[in-house]
Amino acid sequence: MRKTIQVEFKNPLGIFNLDDFSYLYNDKELKRIAEDSSLYFILQRPCLIFRNIKCSTKFLTGEISQPLTGINIKFQLPLYQKDVIETENISNIELHLCYNKSLKNEENLNDFIDVIIIKIPKEKNFTKLITPDTILRSHYNKNWKVNIEGETKKLLEFDVKYIGHSVKQFIAKRIKNHSNIQRILTTSLPIQKGMQISKELCICLLEINDILEAKTISPNDYGSENNSNLLKLPNEESIYYDAEKAYINFFSKSKNNLLENKDLYASYPKGTNGLFDEKYENIIYNIQDVITLKYGDKELNNKNVIYVNRKLKTVEKK
């Protein structure tokens, strides 16, 4: 029997810097949204901020800016829509603005907003946290109706720092307590001079979105194993273990840098607790989201796949 598997991952939450993620940690919605995520990337990018925020009875408008590069884009977000404010004609909305203390200018605080939190006094449990990445992701995934003016490609480019899994533990808990994350926070330098490193380091959670499998089954295969196993997919734990190794192996072959991961899985695709024993000829991984992941001379986006060839023992971008 010959077989190939392709697994697509998606980010269910959006990308958050470590500061924002710590705010979300105790949010009940985080556990609901991220409960199926067991793969994560720690990334770094020059920070994004909001500028010139204005809120009317129907719209939230402003700019998303990357101070280091000077990139600015404009956005307009209708407030009354699914997953923003679903109850129409609420007369009292509170806007709480969180400022980036690394950039704060006392003369114009409105130029250095990290996070916008929408609250409705009459609904005590309602809190909507909006970051620049929330706007960008919702625009590309079409989760929200949001108008954007300007080029966003550079804003969605990230440097890969660390790749990990959390198969046996809720992913947010693992990230919060992981010694490697604390080490990265301590040893990493900001891209923008004077910037708080936790504003640049970001978390991208990934969950399985789709699994496709192609098999060529011969008559002899029906007698060699249980017929019910011929069409059975591997368990998701094995997929997450294997995907972590595949991505680490790919990025660790960069000529210019070294990942923060201690184990680079140089012998992959051979290994335990992955898909090696499933005997796939080819394993293909891709990420659905519109982001670009960079590491030295390696680069991946949503138009690329990681292609693993078992026979040749290669892990390549296609």
mmCIF file of C-alpha atoms in Angstrom:
data_model
loop_
_atom_site.group_PDB
_atom_site.id
_atom_site.type_symbol
_atom_site.label_atom_id
_atom_site.label_comp_id
_atom_site.label_asym_id
_atom_site.label_seq_id
_atom_site.Cartn_x
_atom_site.Cartn_y
_atom_site.Cartn_z
ATOM 1 C CA MET A 1 0.000 0.000 0.000
ATOM 2 C CA ARG A 2 1.235 3.490 -0.891
ATOM 3 C CA LYS A 3 -0.107 6.479 0.958
ATOM 4 C CA THR A 4 0.299 10.252 1.388
ATOM 5 C CA ILE A 5 -1.194 12.557 4.009
ATOM 6 C CA GLN A 6 -1.734 16.329 3.917
ATOM 7 C CA VAL A 7 -2.600 18.275 7.062
ATOM 8 C CA GLU A 8 -3.738 21.894 7.085
ATOM 9 C CA PHE A 9 -3.429 23.966 10.261
ATOM 10 C CA LYS A 10 -5.232 27.175 11.170
ATOM 11 C CA ASN A 11 -4.889 29.773 13.896
ATOM 12 C CA PRO A 12 -8.193 29.836 15.836
ATOM 13 C CA LEU A 13 -7.394 32.817 18.050
ATOM 14 C CA GLY A 14 -5.259 35.339 16.209
ATOM 15 C CA ILE A 15 -1.677 36.329 16.930
ATOM 16 C CA PHE A 16 -1.050 38.056 20.270
ATOM 17 C CA ASN A 17 2.109 39.464 21.780
ATOM 18 C CA LEU A 18 3.115 38.016 25.139
ATOM 19 C CA ASP A 19 1.752 41.018 27.025
ATOM 20 C CA ASP A 20 -1.715 40.636 25.500
ATOM 21 C CA PHE A 21 -1.610 36.850 25.905
ATOM 22 C CA SER A 22 -0.997 37.205 29.637
ATOM 23 C CA TYR A 23 -4.131 39.373 29.811
ATOM 24 C CA LEU A 24 -6.119 36.681 27.994
ATOM 25 C CA TYR A 25 -4.809 33.796 30.090
ATOM 26 C CA ASN A 26 -7.711 33.788 32.572
ATOM 27 C CA ASP A 27 -10.357 34.502 29.938
ATOM 28 C CA LYS A 28 -12.911 31.676 29.684
ATOM 29 C CA GLU A 29 -13.193 32.308 25.955
ATOM 30 C CA LEU A 30 -9.519 31.451 25.500
ATOM 31 C CA LYS A 31 -10.059 27.917 26.789
ATOM 32 C CA ARG A 32 -13.083 27.457 24.543
ATOM 33 C CA ILE A 33 -11.405 28.788 21.412
ATOM 34 C CA ALA A 34 -7.958 27.279 21.906
ATOM 35 C CA GLU A 35 -8.864 23.913 23.446
ATOM 36 C CA ASP A 36 -8.068 22.038 20.201
ATOM 37 C CA SER A 37 -4.719 23.778 19.575
ATOM 38 C CA SER A 38 -1.648 21.679 20.315
ATOM 39 C CA LEU A 39 1.040 23.292 18.135
ATOM 40 C CA TYR A 40 2.480 26.760 18.624
ATOM 41 C CA PHE A 41 5.094 29.135 17.238
ATOM 42 C CA ILE A 42 6.877 31.859 19.214
ATOM 43 C CA LEU A 43 7.498 34.675 16.743
ATOM 44 C CA GLN A 44 9.061 38.125 16.735
ATOM 45 C CA ARG A 45 8.084 41.211 14.756
ATOM 46 C CA PRO A 46 8.400 44.996 15.197
ATOM 47 C CA CYS A 47 5.390 45.964 17.288
ATOM 48 C CA LEU A 48 2.117 47.231 15.848
ATOM 49 C CA ILE A 49 0.072 49.995 17.476
ATOM 50 C CA PHE A 50 -3.167 51.863 16.922
ATOM 51 C CA ARG A 51 -3.197 55.574 16.106
ATOM 52 C CA ASN A 52 -5.958 58.171 15.842
ATOM 53 C CA ILE A 53 -8.712 55.945 17.209
ATOM 54 C CA LYS A 54 -12.249 57.301 16.952
ATOM 55 C CA CYS A 55 -15.499 55.619 17.939
ATOM 56 C CA SER A 56 -18.917 56.683 16.666
ATOM 57 C CA THR A 57 -22.284 55.089 17.345
ATOM 58 C CA LYS A 58 -21.686 52.601 14.529
ATOM 59 C CA PHE A 59 -17.966 52.447 13.665
ATOM 60 C CA LEU A 60 -14.528 52.119 15.186
ATOM 61 C CA THR A 61 -11.987 53.839 12.928
ATOM 62 C CA GLY A 62 -8.276 54.546 13.091
ATOM 63 C CA GLU A 63 -4.856 53.539 11.835
ATOM 64 C CA ILE A 64 -2.617 50.524 12.365
ATOM 65 C CA SER A 65 1.015 51.574 12.472
ATOM 66 C CA GLN A 66 4.420 49.901 12.667
ATOM 67 C CA PRO A 67 6.642 52.671 14.090
ATOM 68 C CA LEU A 68 9.957 51.031 13.136
ATOM 69 C CA THR A 69 9.117 50.803 9.415
ATOM 70 C CA GLY A 70 6.782 53.783 9.178
ATOM 71 C CA ILE A 71 3.990 51.658 7.662
ATOM 72 C CA ASN A 72 0.475 53.029 8.309
ATOM 73 C CA ILE A 73 -2.860 51.647 7.141
ATOM 74 C CA LYS A 74 -6.380 52.894 7.798
ATOM 75 C CA PHE A 75 -9.297 50.759 8.960
ATOM 76 C CA GLN A 76 -13.026 51.084 9.597
ATOM 77 C CA LEU A 77 -14.749 48.439 11.718
ATOM 78 C CA PRO A 78 -18.583 48.318 11.920
ATOM 79 C CA LEU A 79 -19.296 47.661 15.593
ATOM 80 C CA TYR A 80 -22.608 45.837 15.277
ATOM 81 C CA GLN A 81 -21.847 42.496 13.647
ATOM 82 C CA LYS A 82 -21.250 38.872 14.579
ATOM 83 C CA ASP A 83 -18.400 38.333 17.062
ATOM 84 C CA VAL A 84 -17.985 42.067 17.723
ATOM 85 C CA ILE A 85 -21.171 43.477 19.296
ATOM 86 C CA GLU A 86 -24.084 41.271 18.344
ATOM 87 C CA THR A 87 -26.813 43.260 20.130
ATOM 88 C CA GLU A 88 -27.744 46.318 18.060
ATOM 89 C CA ASN A 89 -28.458 49.864 19.213
ATOM 90 C CA ILE A 90 -26.688 49.705 22.567
ATOM 91 C CA SER A 91 -26.594 53.278 23.797
ATOM 92 C CA ASN A 92 -23.630 53.035 26.158
ATOM 93 C CA ILE A 93 -20.321 51.527 25.013
ATOM 94 C CA GLU A 94 -17.070 51.986 26.928
ATOM 95 C CA LEU A 95 -13.729 52.066 25.126
ATOM 96 C CA HIS A 96 -10.712 51.233 27.302
ATOM 97 C CA LEU A 97 -7.359 52.050 25.698
ATOM 98 C CA CYS A 98 -4.114 50.340 26.715
ATOM 99 C CA TYR A 99 -0.926 52.251 25.883
ATOM 100 C CA ASN A 100 2.510 51.036 24.862
ATOM 101 C CA LYS A 101 4.739 52.357 27.645
ATOM 102 C CA SER A 102 7.875 51.852 25.547
ATOM 103 C CA LEU A 103 6.627 54.430 23.021
ATOM 104 C CA LYS A 104 4.321 56.574 25.127
ATOM 105 C CA ASN A 105 4.382 60.261 24.377
ATOM 106 C CA GLU A 106 2.682 62.209 27.158
ATOM 107 C CA GLU A 107 1.644 64.933 24.721
ATOM 108 C CA ASN A 108 -0.314 62.589 22.455
ATOM 109 C CA LEU A 109 -1.269 59.288 24.096
ATOM 110 C CA ASN A 110 -3.660 58.510 21.242
ATOM 111 C CA ASP A 111 -0.659 57.767 19.008
ATOM 112 C CA PHE A 112 0.554 54.774 21.041
ATOM 113 C CA ILE A 113 -2.370 52.444 21.713
ATOM 114 C CA ASP A 114 -1.595 48.736 22.089
ATOM 115 C CA VAL A 115 -5.022 47.280 22.758
ATOM 116 C CA ILE A 116 -8.622 48.433 22.563
ATOM 117 C CA ILE A 117 -11.049 46.848 25.019
ATOM 118 C CA ILE A 118 -14.764 47.317 24.374
ATOM 119 C CA LYS A 119 -17.057 47.004 27.376
ATOM 120 C CA ILE A 120 -20.829 47.358 27.764
ATOM 121 C CA PRO A 121 -21.753 48.492 31.307
ATOM 122 C CA LYS A 122 -25.170 46.809 31.161
ATOM 123 C CA GLU A 123 -23.549 43.471 30.260
ATOM 124 C CA LYS A 124 -20.953 42.882 32.968
ATOM 125 C CA ASN A 125 -19.532 39.756 31.321
ATOM 126 C CA PHE A 126 -19.029 41.407 27.927
ATOM 127 C CA THR A 127 -15.410 42.233 27.068
ATOM 128 C CA LYS A 128 -14.043 42.430 23.527
ATOM 129 C CA LEU A 129 -10.271 42.750 23.208
ATOM 130 C CA ILE A 130 -9.073 44.135 19.874
ATOM 131 C CA THR A 131 -5.441 44.360 18.789
ATOM 132 C CA PRO A 132 -3.977 45.409 15.422
ATOM 133 C CA ASP A 133 -3.553 41.722 14.568
ATOM 134 C CA THR A 134 -7.221 41.080 15.408
ATOM 135 C CA ILE A 135 -8.209 43.610 12.740
ATOM 136 C CA LEU A 136 -5.776 42.223 10.150
ATOM 137 C CA ARG A 137 -6.703 38.577 10.735
ATOM 138 C CA SER A 138 -10.438 39.243 10.710
ATOM 139 C CA HIS A 139 -10.072 41.131 7.435
ATOM 140 C CA TYR A 140 -8.192 38.326 5.665
ATOM 141 C CA ASN A 141 -10.259 35.500 7.122
ATOM 142 C CA LYS A 142 -13.460 37.468 6.495
ATOM 143 C CA ASN A 143 -14.624 36.851 10.063
ATOM 144 C CA TRP A 144 -15.588 40.517 10.391
ATOM 145 C CA LYS A 145 -16.688 43.117 7.917
ATOM 146 C CA VAL A 146 -13.777 45.540 8.142
ATOM 147 C CA ASN A 147 -12.502 47.980 5.536
ATOM 148 C CA ILE A 148 -8.745 48.412 5.192
ATOM 149 C CA GLU A 149 -6.809 50.948 3.118
ATOM 150 C CA GLY A 150 -3.118 50.284 2.563
ATOM 151 C CA GLU A 151 -0.595 47.515 2.013
ATOM 152 C CA THR A 152 -0.548 44.969 4.873
ATOM 153 C CA LYS A 153 1.925 42.336 3.655
ATOM 154 C CA LYS A 154 4.909 43.601 5.675
ATOM 155 C CA LEU A 155 2.802 43.812 8.825
ATOM 156 C CA LEU A 156 2.164 40.059 8.633
ATOM 157 C CA GLU A 157 5.819 38.989 8.430
ATOM 158 C CA PHE A 158 7.290 37.279 11.499
ATOM 159 C CA ASP A 159 10.667 35.852 12.499
ATOM 160 C CA VAL A 160 10.430 32.341 13.959
ATOM 161 C CA LYS A 161 12.029 31.973 17.400
ATOM 162 C CA TYR A 162 10.701 28.689 18.789
ATOM 163 C CA ILE A 163 8.317 25.876 17.791
ATOM 164 C CA GLY A 164 6.588 23.657 20.338
ATOM 165 C CA HIS A 165 3.672 21.335 21.029
ATOM 166 C CA SER A 166 1.295 20.895 23.928
ATOM 167 C CA VAL A 167 -0.392 17.556 23.373
ATOM 168 C CA LYS A 168 -0.820 16.545 27.023
ATOM 169 C CA GLN A 169 -1.619 19.948 28.543
ATOM 170 C CA PHE A 170 -3.847 22.946 27.756
ATOM 171 C CA ILE A 171 -1.667 25.016 25.453
ATOM 172 C CA ALA A 172 -2.014 28.364 27.261
ATOM 173 C CA LYS A 173 -0.937 26.801 30.559
ATOM 174 C CA ARG A 174 2.097 25.211 28.924
ATOM 175 C CA ILE A 175 3.159 28.471 27.295
ATOM 176 C CA LYS A 176 2.764 30.438 30.518
ATOM 177 C CA ASN A 177 4.877 28.012 32.553
ATOM 178 C CA HIS A 178 7.368 26.849 29.917
ATOM 179 C CA SER A 179 10.992 27.472 30.918
ATOM 180 C CA ASN A 180 12.017 27.956 27.282
ATOM 181 C CA ILE A 181 9.577 30.846 26.903
ATOM 182 C CA GLN A 182 11.019 32.495 29.999
ATOM 183 C CA ARG A 183 14.519 31.965 28.612
ATOM 184 C CA ILE A 184 13.564 33.580 25.290
ATOM 185 C CA LEU A 185 12.052 36.554 27.128
ATOM 186 C CA THR A 186 15.266 36.967 29.107
ATOM 187 C CA THR A 187 17.816 36.537 26.316
ATOM 188 C CA SER A 188 16.117 38.016 23.223
ATOM 189 C CA LEU A 189 16.831 41.555 22.102
ATOM 190 C CA PRO A 190 14.124 43.810 20.665
ATOM 191 C CA ILE A 191 14.233 44.641 16.969
ATOM 192 C CA GLN A 192 13.288 48.226 17.772
ATOM 193 C CA LYS A 193 15.671 49.914 20.195
ATOM 194 C CA GLY A 194 14.061 50.619 23.555
ATOM 195 C CA MET A 195 11.033 48.436 22.906
ATOM 196 C CA GLN A 196 9.799 46.086 25.624
ATOM 197 C CA ILE A 197 10.595 42.600 24.297
ATOM 198 C CA SER A 198 7.187 41.183 25.330
ATOM 199 C CA LYS A 199 5.600 43.647 22.880
ATOM 200 C CA GLU A 200 7.522 42.101 19.967
ATOM 201 C CA LEU A 201 7.411 38.407 20.903
ATOM 202 C CA CYS A 202 4.154 36.874 19.652
ATOM 203 C CA ILE A 203 2.289 33.607 20.034
ATOM 204 C CA CYS A 204 0.660 31.806 17.124
ATOM 205 C CA LEU A 205 -1.492 28.845 18.193
ATOM 206 C CA LEU A 206 -2.340 26.228 15.579
ATOM 207 C CA GLU A 207 -5.005 23.537 15.401
ATOM 208 C CA ILE A 208 -5.787 20.949 12.732
ATOM 209 C CA ASN A 209 -8.220 22.356 10.198
ATOM 210 C CA ASP A 210 -8.309 19.541 7.624
ATOM 211 C CA ILE A 211 -6.727 16.150 6.918
ATOM 212 C CA LEU A 212 -6.536 14.648 3.445
ATOM 213 C CA GLU A 213 -5.193 11.186 2.796
ATOM 214 C CA ALA A 214 -4.495 9.412 -0.488
ATOM 215 C CA LYS A 215 -3.972 5.642 -0.547
ATOM 216 C CA THR A 216 -3.279 3.146 -3.295
ATOM 217 C CA ILE A 217 -4.570 -0.193 -1.996
ATOM 218 C CA SER A 218 -3.788 -3.474 -3.726
ATOM 219 C CA PRO A 219 -5.787 -6.729 -3.322
ATOM 220 C CA ASN A 220 -2.958 -8.121 -1.198
ATOM 221 C CA ASP A 221 -3.405 -5.355 1.355
ATOM 222 C CA TYR A 222 -6.799 -6.706 2.405
ATOM 223 C CA GLY A 223 -5.231 -9.888 3.630
ATOM 224 C CA SER A 224 -2.171 -8.343 5.251
ATOM 225 C CA GLU A 225 -3.977 -6.266 7.902
ATOM 226 C CA ASN A 226 -7.363 -5.632 9.439
ATOM 227 C CA ASN A 227 -9.576 -4.224 6.689
ATOM 228 C CA SER A 228 -10.978 -1.540 9.023
ATOM 229 C CA ASN A 229 -7.474 -0.122 9.493
ATOM 230 C CA LEU A 230 -6.978 0.481 5.775
ATOM 231 C CA LEU A 231 -9.130 3.616 5.853
ATOM 232 C CA LYS A 232 -8.256 4.729 9.377
ATOM 233 C CA LEU A 233 -6.504 8.084 9.855
ATOM 234 C CA PRO A 234 -3.663 8.467 12.379
ATOM 235 C CA ASN A 235 -4.552 9.983 15.746
ATOM 236 C CA GLU A 236 -4.180 13.740 16.115
ATOM 237 C CA GLU A 237 -1.546 13.444 18.854
ATOM 238 C CA SER A 238 0.807 11.729 16.410
ATOM 239 C CA ILE A 239 0.139 14.429 13.806
ATOM 240 C CA TYR A 240 0.993 17.250 16.231
ATOM 241 C CA TYR A 241 4.173 15.506 17.374
ATOM 242 C CA ASP A 242 5.213 14.943 13.783
ATOM 243 C CA ALA A 243 4.346 18.453 12.568
ATOM 244 C CA GLU A 244 6.430 20.021 15.336
ATOM 245 C CA LYS A 245 9.443 17.973 14.227
ATOM 246 C CA ALA A 246 8.863 18.733 10.540
ATOM 247 C CA TYR A 247 8.706 22.517 11.048
ATOM 248 C CA ILE A 248 11.703 22.519 13.413
ATOM 249 C CA ASN A 249 13.705 20.395 10.957
ATOM 250 C CA PHE A 250 12.837 22.738 8.066
ATOM 251 C CA PHE A 251 13.652 26.026 9.793
ATOM 252 C CA SER A 252 16.734 24.694 11.599
ATOM 253 C CA LYS A 253 18.453 24.174 8.235
ATOM 254 C CA SER A 254 18.729 27.921 7.741
ATOM 255 C CA LYS A 255 22.287 28.970 6.940
ATOM 256 C CA ASN A 256 22.266 32.090 9.063
ATOM 257 C CA ASN A 257 20.632 31.370 12.416
ATOM 258 C CA LEU A 258 19.911 28.839 15.133
ATOM 259 C CA LEU A 259 16.406 28.229 16.496
ATOM 260 C CA GLU A 260 15.848 28.515 20.231
ATOM 261 C CA ASN A 261 14.766 24.841 20.216
ATOM 262 C CA LYS A 262 17.314 22.577 21.878
ATOM 263 C CA ASP A 263 16.336 19.471 19.877
ATOM 264 C CA LEU A 264 16.419 20.095 16.105
ATOM 265 C CA TYR A 265 15.325 16.563 15.088
ATOM 266 C CA ALA A 266 18.128 16.086 12.567
ATOM 267 C CA SER A 267 17.098 12.445 11.918
ATOM 268 C CA TYR A 268 13.490 13.382 11.001
ATOM 269 C CA PRO A 269 11.325 11.892 9.430
ATOM 270 C CA LYS A 270 12.626 8.941 11.407
ATOM 271 C CA GLY A 271 11.563 9.066 15.040
ATOM 272 C CA THR A 272 9.145 8.014 17.736
ATOM 273 C CA ASN A 273 5.660 9.351 18.621
ATOM 274 C CA GLY A 274 5.154 10.875 15.171
ATOM 275 C CA LEU A 275 4.003 9.490 11.832
ATOM 276 C CA PHE A 276 7.086 7.442 10.996
ATOM 277 C CA ASP A 277 5.448 4.136 11.934
ATOM 278 C CA GLU A 278 2.451 4.998 9.732
ATOM 279 C CA LYS A 279 4.800 4.512 6.743
ATOM 280 C CA TYR A 280 3.577 7.435 4.664
ATOM 281 C CA GLU A 281 5.628 7.967 1.527
ATOM 282 C CA ASN A 282 4.961 11.701 1.716
ATOM 283 C CA ILE A 283 3.719 13.995 4.486
ATOM 284 C CA ILE A 284 2.547 17.511 3.622
ATOM 285 C CA TYR A 285 1.869 20.353 6.062
ATOM 286 C CA ASN A 286 0.524 23.826 5.430
ATOM 287 C CA ILE A 287 -0.848 26.772 7.427
ATOM 288 C CA GLN A 288 -4.069 28.362 6.180
ATOM 289 C CA ASP A 289 -3.565 31.839 7.636
ATOM 290 C CA VAL A 290 -2.236 34.818 5.684
ATOM 291 C CA ILE A 291 1.109 35.194 7.467
ATOM 292 C CA THR A 292 4.747 34.871 6.408
ATOM 293 C CA LEU A 293 7.157 32.989 8.666
ATOM 294 C CA LYS A 294 10.862 33.764 8.244
ATOM 295 C CA TYR A 295 14.007 32.319 9.680
ATOM 296 C CA GLY A 296 17.363 33.176 8.146
ATOM 297 C CA ASP A 297 17.118 32.175 4.487
ATOM 298 C CA LYS A 298 13.965 30.091 5.079
ATOM 299 C CA GLU A 299 10.501 31.510 4.437
ATOM 300 C CA LEU A 300 6.969 30.079 4.440
ATOM 301 C CA ASN A 301 3.542 31.555 3.742
ATOM 302 C CA ASN A 302 0.031 30.200 3.199
ATOM 303 C CA LYS A 303 0.822 29.443 -0.456
ATOM 304 C CA ASN A 304 3.646 27.071 0.515
ATOM 305 C CA VAL A 305 3.665 23.575 1.977
ATOM 306 C CA ILE A 306 6.252 21.589 3.922
ATOM 307 C CA TYR A 307 6.853 18.442 1.855
ATOM 308 C CA VAL A 308 8.352 15.431 3.644
ATOM 309 C CA ASN A 309 9.735 12.579 1.516
ATOM 310 C CA ARG A 310 10.236 9.452 3.610
ATOM 311 C CA LYS A 311 12.425 7.615 1.093
ATOM 312 C CA LEU A 312 14.765 10.534 0.412
ATOM 313 C CA LYS A 313 14.591 11.742 4.043
ATOM 314 C CA THR A 314 14.041 15.315 2.863
ATOM 315 C CA VAL A 315 11.955 18.179 4.269
ATOM 316 C CA GLU A 316 11.447 20.885 1.662
ATOM 317 C CA LYS A 317 9.256 23.868 0.813
ATOM 318 C CA LYS A 318 7.019 23.520 -2.231
#
